[in-house]
mmCIF file of C-alpha atoms in Angstrom:
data_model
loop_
_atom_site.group_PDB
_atom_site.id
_atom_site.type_symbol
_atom_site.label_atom_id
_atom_site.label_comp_id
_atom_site.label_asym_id
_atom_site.label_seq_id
_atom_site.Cartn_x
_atom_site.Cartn_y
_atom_site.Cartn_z
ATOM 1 C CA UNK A 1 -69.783 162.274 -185.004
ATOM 2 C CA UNK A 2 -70.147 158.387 -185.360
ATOM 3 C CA UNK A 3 -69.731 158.646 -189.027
ATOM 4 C CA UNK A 4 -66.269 159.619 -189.159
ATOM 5 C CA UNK A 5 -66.023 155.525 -188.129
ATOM 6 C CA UNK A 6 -67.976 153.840 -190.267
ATOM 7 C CA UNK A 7 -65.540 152.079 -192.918
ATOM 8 C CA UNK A 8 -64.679 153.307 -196.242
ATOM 9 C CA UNK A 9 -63.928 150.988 -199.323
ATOM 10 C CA UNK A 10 -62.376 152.160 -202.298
ATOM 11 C CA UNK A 11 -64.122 149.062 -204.268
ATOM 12 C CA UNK A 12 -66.985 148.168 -202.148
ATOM 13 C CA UNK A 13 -69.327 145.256 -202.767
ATOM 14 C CA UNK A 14 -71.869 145.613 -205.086
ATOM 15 C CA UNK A 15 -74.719 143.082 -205.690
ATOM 16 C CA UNK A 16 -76.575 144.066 -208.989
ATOM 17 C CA UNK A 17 -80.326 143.228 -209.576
ATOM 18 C CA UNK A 18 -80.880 140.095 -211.384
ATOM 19 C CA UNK A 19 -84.274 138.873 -212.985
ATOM 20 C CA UNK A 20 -85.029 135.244 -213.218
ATOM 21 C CA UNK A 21 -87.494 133.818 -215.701
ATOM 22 C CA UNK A 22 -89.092 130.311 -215.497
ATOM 23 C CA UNK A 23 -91.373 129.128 -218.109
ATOM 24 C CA UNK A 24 -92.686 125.529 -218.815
ATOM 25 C CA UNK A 25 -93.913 124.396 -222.059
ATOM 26 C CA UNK A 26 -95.866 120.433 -221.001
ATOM 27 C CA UNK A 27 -94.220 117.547 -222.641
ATOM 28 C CA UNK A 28 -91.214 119.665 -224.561
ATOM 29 C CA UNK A 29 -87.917 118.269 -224.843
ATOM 30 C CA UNK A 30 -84.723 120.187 -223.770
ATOM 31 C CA UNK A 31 -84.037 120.917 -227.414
ATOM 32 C CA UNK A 32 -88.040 122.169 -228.113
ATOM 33 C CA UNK A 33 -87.459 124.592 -224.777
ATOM 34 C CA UNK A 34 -84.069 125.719 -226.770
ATOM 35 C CA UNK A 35 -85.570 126.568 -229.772
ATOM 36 C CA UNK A 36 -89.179 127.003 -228.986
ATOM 37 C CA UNK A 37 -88.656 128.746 -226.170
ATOM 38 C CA UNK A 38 -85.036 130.295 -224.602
ATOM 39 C CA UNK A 39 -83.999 131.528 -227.994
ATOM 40 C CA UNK A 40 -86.899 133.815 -228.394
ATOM 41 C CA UNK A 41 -86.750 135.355 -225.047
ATOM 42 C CA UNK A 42 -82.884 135.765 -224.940
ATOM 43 C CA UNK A 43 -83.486 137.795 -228.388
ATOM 44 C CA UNK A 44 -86.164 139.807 -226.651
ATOM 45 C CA UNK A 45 -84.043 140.475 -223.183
ATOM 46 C CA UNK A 46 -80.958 140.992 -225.105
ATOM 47 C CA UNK A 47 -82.718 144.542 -226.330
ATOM 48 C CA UNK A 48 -83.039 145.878 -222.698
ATOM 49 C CA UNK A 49 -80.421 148.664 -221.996
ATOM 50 C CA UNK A 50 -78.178 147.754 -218.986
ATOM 51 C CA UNK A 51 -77.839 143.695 -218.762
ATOM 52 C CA UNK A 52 -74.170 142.227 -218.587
ATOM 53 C CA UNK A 53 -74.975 138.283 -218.357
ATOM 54 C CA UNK A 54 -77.716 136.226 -219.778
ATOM 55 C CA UNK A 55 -78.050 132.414 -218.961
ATOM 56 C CA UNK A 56 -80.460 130.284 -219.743
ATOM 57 C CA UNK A 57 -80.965 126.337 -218.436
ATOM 58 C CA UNK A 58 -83.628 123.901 -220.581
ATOM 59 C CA UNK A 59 -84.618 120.858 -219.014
ATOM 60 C CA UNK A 60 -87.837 118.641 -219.919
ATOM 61 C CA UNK A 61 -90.702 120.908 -220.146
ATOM 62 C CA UNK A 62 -88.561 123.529 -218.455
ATOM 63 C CA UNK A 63 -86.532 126.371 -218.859
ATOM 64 C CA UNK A 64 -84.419 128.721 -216.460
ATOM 65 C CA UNK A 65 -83.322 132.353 -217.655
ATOM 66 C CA UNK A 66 -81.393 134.779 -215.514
ATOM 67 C CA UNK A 67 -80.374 137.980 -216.596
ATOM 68 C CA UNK A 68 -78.344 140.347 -214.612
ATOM 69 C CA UNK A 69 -77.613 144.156 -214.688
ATOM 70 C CA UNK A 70 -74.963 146.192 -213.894
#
């Protein structure tokens, strides 16, 4: 009857899934990968049931989106 001692939280830790997207677009600035580029797909992600934060990070050529779920 071990499991009578394994712990019991009221609130336990959760870690929720998270997605990350990278996508490069050659010789863009950090404004082109803004406009060209993050707004589009945060539109598009922002229609999938069940995601609570949505971040994005442009950098030359670059771009960095994370969406997580609850």
């Amino acid at each position: 009857m071990a499991f009578r001692a394994l712990p019991v939280a009221a609130l336990p830790s959760v870690d929720y899934p998270t997605i990350q997207v990278n996508a490069s677009l050659p010789g863009a600035s950090p404004e082109t990968m803004a406009s060209t580029v993050a707004t589009p797909l945060e539109r598009e992600f922002s229609t999938i049931a069940g995601i609570s934060q949505m971040s994005s990070t442009n950098s030359q050529a670059a771009l960095r989106l994370r969406c997580s779920f609850r």
